[in-house]
XYZ file of C-alpha atoms in Angstrom:
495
model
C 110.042 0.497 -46.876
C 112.356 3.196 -46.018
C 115.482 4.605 -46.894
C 117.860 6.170 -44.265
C 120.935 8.639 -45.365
C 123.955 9.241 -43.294
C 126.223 11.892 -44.000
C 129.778 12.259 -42.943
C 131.242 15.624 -43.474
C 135.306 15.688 -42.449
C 135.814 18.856 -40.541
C 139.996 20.187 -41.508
C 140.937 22.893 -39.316
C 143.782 25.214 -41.075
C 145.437 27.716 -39.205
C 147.229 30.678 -40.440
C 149.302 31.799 -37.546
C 150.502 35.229 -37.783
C 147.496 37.220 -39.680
C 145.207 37.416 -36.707
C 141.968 36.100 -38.948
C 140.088 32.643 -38.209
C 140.169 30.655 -41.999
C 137.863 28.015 -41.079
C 134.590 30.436 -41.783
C 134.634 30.099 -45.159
C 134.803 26.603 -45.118
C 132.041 26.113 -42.496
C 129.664 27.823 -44.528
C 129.904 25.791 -47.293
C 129.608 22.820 -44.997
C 126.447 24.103 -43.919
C 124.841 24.005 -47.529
C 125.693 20.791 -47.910
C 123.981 19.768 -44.748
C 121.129 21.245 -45.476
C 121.015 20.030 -48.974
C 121.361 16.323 -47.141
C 117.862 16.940 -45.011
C 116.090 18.319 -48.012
C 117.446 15.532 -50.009
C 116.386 12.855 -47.414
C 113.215 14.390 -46.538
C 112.278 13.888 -50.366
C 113.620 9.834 -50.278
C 111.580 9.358 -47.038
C 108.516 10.482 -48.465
C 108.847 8.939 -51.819
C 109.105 6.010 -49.845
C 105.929 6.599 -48.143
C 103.980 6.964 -50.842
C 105.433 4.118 -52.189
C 104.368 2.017 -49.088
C 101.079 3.567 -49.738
C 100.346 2.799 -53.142
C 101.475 -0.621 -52.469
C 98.987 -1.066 -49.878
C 96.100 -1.811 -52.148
C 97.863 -4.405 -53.890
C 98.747 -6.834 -51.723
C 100.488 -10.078 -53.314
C 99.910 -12.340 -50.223
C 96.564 -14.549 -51.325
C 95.934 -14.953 -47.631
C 95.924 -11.250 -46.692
C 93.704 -10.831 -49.938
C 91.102 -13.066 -49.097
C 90.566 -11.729 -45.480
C 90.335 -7.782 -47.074
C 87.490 -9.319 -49.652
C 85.654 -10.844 -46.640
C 86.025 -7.838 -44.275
C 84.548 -6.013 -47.445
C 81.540 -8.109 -47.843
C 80.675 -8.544 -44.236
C 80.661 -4.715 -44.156
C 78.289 -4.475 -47.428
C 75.909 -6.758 -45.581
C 75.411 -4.968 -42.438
C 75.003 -2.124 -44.143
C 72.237 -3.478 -46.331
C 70.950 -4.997 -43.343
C 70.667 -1.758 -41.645
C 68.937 -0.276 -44.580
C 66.303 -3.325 -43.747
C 65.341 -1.697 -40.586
C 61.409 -0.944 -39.599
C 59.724 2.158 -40.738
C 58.962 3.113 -37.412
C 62.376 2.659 -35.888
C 63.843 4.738 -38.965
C 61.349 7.356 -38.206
C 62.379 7.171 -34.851
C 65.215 7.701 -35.586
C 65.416 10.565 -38.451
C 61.523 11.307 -38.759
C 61.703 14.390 -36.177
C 62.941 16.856 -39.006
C 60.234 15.733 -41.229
C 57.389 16.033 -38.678
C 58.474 19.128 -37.350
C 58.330 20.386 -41.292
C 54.636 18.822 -41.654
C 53.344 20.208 -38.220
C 54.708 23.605 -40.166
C 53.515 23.458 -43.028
C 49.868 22.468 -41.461
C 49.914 25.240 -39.402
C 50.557 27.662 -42.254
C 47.491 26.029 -44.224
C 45.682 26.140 -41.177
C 46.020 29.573 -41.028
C 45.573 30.748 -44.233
C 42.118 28.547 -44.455
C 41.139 30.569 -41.459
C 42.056 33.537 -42.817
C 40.297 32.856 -45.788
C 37.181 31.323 -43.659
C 37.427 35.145 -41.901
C 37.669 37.129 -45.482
C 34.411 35.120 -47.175
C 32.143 35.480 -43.679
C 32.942 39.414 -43.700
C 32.099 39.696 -47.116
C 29.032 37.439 -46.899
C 27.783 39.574 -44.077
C 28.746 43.257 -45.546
C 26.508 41.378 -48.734
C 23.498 40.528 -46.238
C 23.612 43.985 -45.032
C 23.882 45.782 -48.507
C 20.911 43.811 -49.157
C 18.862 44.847 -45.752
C 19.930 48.425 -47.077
C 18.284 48.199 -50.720
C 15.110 46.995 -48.853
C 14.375 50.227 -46.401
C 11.827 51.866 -48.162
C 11.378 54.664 -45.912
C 14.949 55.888 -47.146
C 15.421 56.254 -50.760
C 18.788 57.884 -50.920
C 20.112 54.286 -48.952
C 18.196 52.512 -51.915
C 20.374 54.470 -54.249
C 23.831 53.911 -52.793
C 22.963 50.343 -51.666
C 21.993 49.419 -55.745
C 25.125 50.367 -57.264
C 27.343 48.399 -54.002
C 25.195 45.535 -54.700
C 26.292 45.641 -58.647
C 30.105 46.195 -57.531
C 29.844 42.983 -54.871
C 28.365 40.550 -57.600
C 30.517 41.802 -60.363
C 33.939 40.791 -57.713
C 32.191 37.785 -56.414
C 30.609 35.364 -58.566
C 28.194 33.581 -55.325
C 26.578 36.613 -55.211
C 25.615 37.331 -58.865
C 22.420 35.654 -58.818
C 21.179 37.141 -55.246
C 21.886 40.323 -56.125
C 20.247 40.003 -59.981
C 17.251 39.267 -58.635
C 17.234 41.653 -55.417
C 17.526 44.600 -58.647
C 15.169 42.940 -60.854
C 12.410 43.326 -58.266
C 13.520 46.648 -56.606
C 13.344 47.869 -60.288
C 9.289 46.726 -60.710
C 8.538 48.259 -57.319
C 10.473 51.205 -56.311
C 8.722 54.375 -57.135
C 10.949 57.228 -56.853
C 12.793 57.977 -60.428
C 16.395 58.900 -59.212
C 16.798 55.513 -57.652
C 15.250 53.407 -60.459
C 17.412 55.328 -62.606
C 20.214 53.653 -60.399
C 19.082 50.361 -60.447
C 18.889 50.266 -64.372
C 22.869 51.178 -65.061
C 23.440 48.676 -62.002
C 21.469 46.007 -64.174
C 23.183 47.078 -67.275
C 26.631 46.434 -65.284
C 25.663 42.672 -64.653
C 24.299 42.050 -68.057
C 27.815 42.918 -69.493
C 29.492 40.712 -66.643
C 27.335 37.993 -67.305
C 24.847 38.375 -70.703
C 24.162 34.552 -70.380
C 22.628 33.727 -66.914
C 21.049 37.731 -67.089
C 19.634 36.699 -70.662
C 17.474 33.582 -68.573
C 16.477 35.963 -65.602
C 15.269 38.221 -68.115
C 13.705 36.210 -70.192
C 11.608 35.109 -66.947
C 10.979 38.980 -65.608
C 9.227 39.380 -69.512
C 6.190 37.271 -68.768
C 5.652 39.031 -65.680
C 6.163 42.781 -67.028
C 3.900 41.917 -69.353
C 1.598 41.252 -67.204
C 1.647 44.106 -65.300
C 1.184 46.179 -68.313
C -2.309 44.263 -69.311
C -3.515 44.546 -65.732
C -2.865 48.318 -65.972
C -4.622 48.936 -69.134
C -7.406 47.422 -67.559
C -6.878 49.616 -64.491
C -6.852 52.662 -67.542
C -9.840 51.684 -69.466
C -11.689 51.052 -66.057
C -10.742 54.899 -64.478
C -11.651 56.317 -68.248
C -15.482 54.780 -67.685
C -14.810 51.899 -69.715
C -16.142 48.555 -68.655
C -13.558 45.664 -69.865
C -12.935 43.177 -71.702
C -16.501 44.037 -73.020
C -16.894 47.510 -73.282
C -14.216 49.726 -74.681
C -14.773 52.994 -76.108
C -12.296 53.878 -79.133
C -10.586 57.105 -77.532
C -9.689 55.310 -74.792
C -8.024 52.711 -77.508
C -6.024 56.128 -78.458
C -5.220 57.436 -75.550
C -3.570 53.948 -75.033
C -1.888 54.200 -77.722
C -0.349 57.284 -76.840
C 0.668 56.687 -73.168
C 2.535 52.903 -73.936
C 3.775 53.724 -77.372
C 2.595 50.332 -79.053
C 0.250 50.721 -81.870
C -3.194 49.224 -81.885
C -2.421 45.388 -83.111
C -0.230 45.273 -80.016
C -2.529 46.538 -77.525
C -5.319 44.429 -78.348
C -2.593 41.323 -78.350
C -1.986 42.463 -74.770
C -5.610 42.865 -73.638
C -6.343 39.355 -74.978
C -3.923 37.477 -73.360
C -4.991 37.903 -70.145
C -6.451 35.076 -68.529
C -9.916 35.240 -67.827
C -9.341 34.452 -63.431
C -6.743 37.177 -63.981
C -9.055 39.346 -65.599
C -11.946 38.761 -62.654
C -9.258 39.628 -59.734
C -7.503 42.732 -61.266
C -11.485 44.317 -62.084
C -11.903 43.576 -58.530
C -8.396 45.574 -57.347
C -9.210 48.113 -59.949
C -12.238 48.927 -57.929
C -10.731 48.479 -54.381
C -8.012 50.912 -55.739
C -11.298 53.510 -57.151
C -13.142 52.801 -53.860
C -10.062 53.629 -51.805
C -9.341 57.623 -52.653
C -5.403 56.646 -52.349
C -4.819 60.162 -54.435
C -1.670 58.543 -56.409
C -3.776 55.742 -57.655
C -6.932 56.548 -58.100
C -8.370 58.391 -60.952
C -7.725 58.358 -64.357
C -4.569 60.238 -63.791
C -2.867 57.686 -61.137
C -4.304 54.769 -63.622
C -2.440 56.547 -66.512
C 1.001 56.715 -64.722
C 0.927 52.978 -63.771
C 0.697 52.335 -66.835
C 3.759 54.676 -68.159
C 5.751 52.797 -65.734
C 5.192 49.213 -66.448
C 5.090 50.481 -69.759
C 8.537 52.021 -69.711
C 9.809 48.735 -67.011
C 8.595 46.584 -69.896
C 10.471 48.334 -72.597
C 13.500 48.403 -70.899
C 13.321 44.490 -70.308
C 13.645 44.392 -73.909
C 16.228 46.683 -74.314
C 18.004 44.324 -72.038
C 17.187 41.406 -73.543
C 18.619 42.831 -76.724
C 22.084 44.350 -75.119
C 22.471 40.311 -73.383
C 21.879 38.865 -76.941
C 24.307 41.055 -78.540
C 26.891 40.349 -75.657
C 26.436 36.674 -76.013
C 27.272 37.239 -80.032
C 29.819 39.521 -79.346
C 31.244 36.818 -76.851
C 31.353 34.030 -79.285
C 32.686 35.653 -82.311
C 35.805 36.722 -80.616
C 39.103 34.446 -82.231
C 39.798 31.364 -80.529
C 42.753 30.335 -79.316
C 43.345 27.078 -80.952
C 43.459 26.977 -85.001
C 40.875 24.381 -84.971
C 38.482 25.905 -82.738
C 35.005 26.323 -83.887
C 33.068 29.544 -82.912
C 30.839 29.021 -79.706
C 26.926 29.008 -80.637
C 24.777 29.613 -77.601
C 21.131 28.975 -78.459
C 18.028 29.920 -76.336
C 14.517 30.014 -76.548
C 11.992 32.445 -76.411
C 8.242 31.211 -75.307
C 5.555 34.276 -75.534
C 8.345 36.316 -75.162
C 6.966 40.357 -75.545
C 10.061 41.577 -77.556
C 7.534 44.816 -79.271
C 9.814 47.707 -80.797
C 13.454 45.972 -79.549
C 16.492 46.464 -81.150
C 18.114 42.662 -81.742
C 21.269 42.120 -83.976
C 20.855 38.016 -83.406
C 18.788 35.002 -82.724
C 21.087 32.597 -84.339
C 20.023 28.901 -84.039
C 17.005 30.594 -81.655
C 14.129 28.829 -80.641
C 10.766 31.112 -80.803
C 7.440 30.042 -79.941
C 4.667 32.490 -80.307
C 7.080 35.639 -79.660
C 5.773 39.032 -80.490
C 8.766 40.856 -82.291
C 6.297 43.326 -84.000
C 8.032 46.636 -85.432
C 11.535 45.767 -83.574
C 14.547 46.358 -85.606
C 16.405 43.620 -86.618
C 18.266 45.167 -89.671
C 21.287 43.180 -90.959
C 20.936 40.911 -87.838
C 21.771 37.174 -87.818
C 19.050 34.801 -87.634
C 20.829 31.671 -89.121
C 19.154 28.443 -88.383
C 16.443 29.780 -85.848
C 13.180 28.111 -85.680
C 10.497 30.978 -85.522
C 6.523 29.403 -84.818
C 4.116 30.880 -84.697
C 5.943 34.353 -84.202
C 4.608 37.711 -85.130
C 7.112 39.687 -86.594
C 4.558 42.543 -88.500
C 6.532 45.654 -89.760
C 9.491 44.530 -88.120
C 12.478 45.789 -90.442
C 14.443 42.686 -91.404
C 16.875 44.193 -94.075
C 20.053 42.775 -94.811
C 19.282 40.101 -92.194
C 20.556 36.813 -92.838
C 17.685 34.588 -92.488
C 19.888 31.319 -94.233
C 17.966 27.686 -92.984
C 15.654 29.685 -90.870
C 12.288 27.383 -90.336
C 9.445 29.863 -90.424
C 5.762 28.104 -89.433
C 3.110 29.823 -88.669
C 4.907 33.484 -88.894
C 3.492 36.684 -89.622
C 5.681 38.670 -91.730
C 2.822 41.321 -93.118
C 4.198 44.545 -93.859
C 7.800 43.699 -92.793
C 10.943 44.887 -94.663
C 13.062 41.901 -95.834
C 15.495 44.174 -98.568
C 18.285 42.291 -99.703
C 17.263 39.772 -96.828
C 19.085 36.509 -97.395
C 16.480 33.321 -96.997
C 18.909 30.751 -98.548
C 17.707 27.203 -97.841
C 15.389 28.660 -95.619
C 11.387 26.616 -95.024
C 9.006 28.996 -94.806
C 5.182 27.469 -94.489
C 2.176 29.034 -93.871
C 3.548 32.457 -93.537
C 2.118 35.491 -94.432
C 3.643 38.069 -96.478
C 1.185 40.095 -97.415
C 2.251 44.031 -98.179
C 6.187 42.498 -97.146
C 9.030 45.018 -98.942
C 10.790 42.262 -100.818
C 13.268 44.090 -103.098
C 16.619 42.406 -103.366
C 15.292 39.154 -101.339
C 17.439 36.397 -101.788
C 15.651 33.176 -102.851
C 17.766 30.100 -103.260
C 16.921 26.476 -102.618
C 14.059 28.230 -100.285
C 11.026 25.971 -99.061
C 8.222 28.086 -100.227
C 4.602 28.045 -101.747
C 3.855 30.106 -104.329
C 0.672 31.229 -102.912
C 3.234 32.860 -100.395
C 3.754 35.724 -102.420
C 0.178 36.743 -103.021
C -0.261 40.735 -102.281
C 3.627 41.162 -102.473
C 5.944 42.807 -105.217
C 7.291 39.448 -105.585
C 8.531 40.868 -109.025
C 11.074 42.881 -106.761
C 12.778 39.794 -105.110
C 16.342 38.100 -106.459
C 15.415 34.485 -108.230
C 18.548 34.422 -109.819
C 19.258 31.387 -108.245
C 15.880 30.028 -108.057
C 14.413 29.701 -111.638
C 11.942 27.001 -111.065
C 10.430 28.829 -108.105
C 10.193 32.070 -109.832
C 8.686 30.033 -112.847
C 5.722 28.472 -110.348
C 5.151 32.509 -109.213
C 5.127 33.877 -112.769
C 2.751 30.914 -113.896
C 0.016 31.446 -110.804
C 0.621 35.141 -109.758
C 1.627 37.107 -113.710
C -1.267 39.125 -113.620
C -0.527 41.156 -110.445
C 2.371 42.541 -112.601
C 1.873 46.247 -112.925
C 3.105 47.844 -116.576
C 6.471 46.287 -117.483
C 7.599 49.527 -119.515
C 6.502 51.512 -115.744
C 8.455 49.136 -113.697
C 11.573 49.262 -116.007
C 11.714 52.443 -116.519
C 11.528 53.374 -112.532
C 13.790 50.089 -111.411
C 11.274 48.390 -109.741
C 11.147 45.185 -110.992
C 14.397 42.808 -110.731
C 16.819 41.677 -113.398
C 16.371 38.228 -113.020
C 12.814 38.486 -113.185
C 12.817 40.673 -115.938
C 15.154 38.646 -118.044
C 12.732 35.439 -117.008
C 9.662 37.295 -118.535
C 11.777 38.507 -122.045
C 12.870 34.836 -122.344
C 8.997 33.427 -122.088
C 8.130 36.604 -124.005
C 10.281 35.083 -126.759
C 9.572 31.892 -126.949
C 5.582 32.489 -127.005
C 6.997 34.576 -130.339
């Protein structure tokens, strides 16, 4: 649809003769507005009109010229569905290139980044290798030295080589003879027992039985050099002399010289002598034999000492706060088979298993020993006050002459123990499995039955005349209020 204007404008020429001025400009100009305002005028009409035709497109009022739009439509819908239908290869013929030329990227950048990384691990596995070909020369001890303290700084930055290098210290540290570098070796021990206290705590555990050992075969070595003749013969200063160079105190020594088997006995008599027979300056004599024995005595002790640092890492480790609300605390248990644990400092063996440990004189003062089992274990002199001993099963356990102030042995079963000459003043007793006959040649009348009655009834009614003079006992504080109270109540009713 369109509109078309025509515009007529009359043209009226005037002339003014006699004044010398054209009067038709005026008059033209005014024409010319009005042309202009015609074009503008029509230019708007013709595209109304357009827009109009436009609009008007879309709805078209002919049925015939609306059905063949609607099938156009739907013919065009199909192919294009029909095209969506077509083969995955032919599509990725099509419009796969893009995406294979990102994969074929993307696998060359994790190809060479796994090389890379294939590189990085072979360098370090071979600068390991040769750290550890450097720790073996032992013509050059000052290589030993550096080469201990690498081999502590590789396994501590890669975990594949913690257990390699553990062990390549542990046994430079029972052979390597010069000081300085077994002085280097120790703090590069230390180091992985911090990293790792668990795993170190089980390699340790295993070096024990062999340091042991090595100390027994060198107090044979001793006693042989001093004139002795062992096992049989053995005079008593040698005993002392013993005694003096290891430390350990005469129970312990004899413990030691005992539990070496008797085909282990025959073969180190028979090195002993090869050793005598040889005139090797630094081992022969009674001198050489004595400073073997200072060294696996002093290897020995610091086994324990390292035994005790991994224990107390692994506590430290699981009493730190969880993360969740709920979480419970982390108990690590391990056991301890003829584990030689003389003199060591421990500050836990909680839910422990121990099976004929020696843990004479060590210090275990306010440690934890919650739900251990201890069988068979010697723990003579060892100072257990303030420990909390709570449900610790005791069988078979030698507690004479240890200090168990204020010890806490709630619910604990303690059979066939022996306590004789035991410090009991402020021990806890409550709901505690034990005989009465337990308590013979103790100061039982020092221990806290406060919560106990019935037991310290059976201990009154079997043991009473052990008590010393009540007015001396008062009078110095020896004797316990509960127990005293317990005696001035039968005291009364036998009134």
């Amino acid at each position: 649809m369109g509109f078309v204007l025509a515009a007529q404008i009359p043209e009226r020429t005037i002339f003014q003769p006699g004044n010398g001025v054209d009067a038709r400009r005026p008059f033209r100009k005014f024409s010319l507005r009005r042309s202009l305002s015609g074009v503008c005028l029509a230019a708007f009409f013709l595209l109304l009109g357009l827009t109009a035709d436009g609009f008007s497109s879309d709805r078209v009022e002919d049925p015939l010229l609306r059905a063949q739009i609607e099938n156009q439509k739907a013919q065009a819908k199909y192919y294009s569905r029909q095209s969506d239908k077509r083969g995955f290869w032919r599509s990725l013929r099509e419009f796969g290139w893009p995406v294979g030329v990102i994969a074929v990227g993307v696998a060359a950048i994790v190809t060479v980044g796994l090389n890379q990384r294939a590189n990085l691990r072979s360098r370090s596995d071979s600068e390991f290798y040769e750290t550890v070909k450097l720790f073996g020369q032992n013509d050059n001890p000052h290589s030993r030295l550096i080469a201990a303290g690498v081999l502590a700084q590789m396994a501590l930055r890669r975990k594949r080589f913690y257990e390699c290098a553990f062990d390549q210290l542990s046994l430079g540290l029972l052979t390597e003879p010069q000081d300085q570098v077994r002085d280097a070796i120790r703090l590069a021990i230390e180091r992985l027992v911090k990293r790792n206290p668990e795993k170190s705590l089980q390699k340790l555990d295993a070096m024990n039985n062999s340091l042991r050992t090595s100390v027994t075969e060198s107090l044979y070595r001793f006693f042989m050099a001093r004139g002795g003749d062992p096992p049989s013969a053995v005079a008593e200063g040698d005993w002392t002399q013993a005694e003096y160079i290891t430390e350990f105190d005469r129970p312990t020594l004899q413990g030691l010289f005992d539990s070496l088997p008797r085909d282990r006995v025959a073969q180190t008599l028979g090195v002993a002598k090869k050793v005598g027979n040889s005139g090797k300056s630094e081992l022969a004599g009674e001198d050489g034999a004595r400073s073997v024995l200072a060294k696996a005595t002093e290897k020995l002790r610091l086994n324990i000492k390292l035994i005790g640092e991994s224990l107390f890492y692994v506590n430290h480790e699981s009493e730190k706060p969880a993360e969740g609300i709920l979480s419970d605390r982390k108990i690590w248990p391990h056991s301890f088979y003829s584990t030689f644990l003389e003199g060591g400092e421990f500050r836990t063996f909680e839910s422990c298993r121990m099976y004929r440990a020696v843990l004479r004189n060590a210090n275990m003062a306010t440690a934890n020993l919650e739900r251990a089992s201890l069988l068979e274990v010697d723990l003579c002199n060892a100072d257990l006050s303030y420990a909390r001993l709570r449900f610790v099963d005791c069988k078979g356990t030698k507690l004479t002459g240890a200090i168990l102030r204020h010890a806490d042995l709630s619910g604990a079963k303690i059979q066939s123990t022996d306590l004789t000459g035991a410090d009991l003043t402020g021990t806890i007793f409550r709901n505690t499995l034990i005989a009465p006959e337990a308590f013979q040649g103790t100061a039982w009348w020092k221990a806290d039955f406060g919560h106990q009655r019935k037991l310290l009834k059976l201990v009154y009614a079997r043991l009473k005349k052990e008590i010393p003079d009540l007015e001396h006992l008062y009078v110095s504080g020896e004797i316990h209020h509960s127990v005293l109270d317990f005696i001035g109540k039968v005291t009364e009713e036998r009134l």
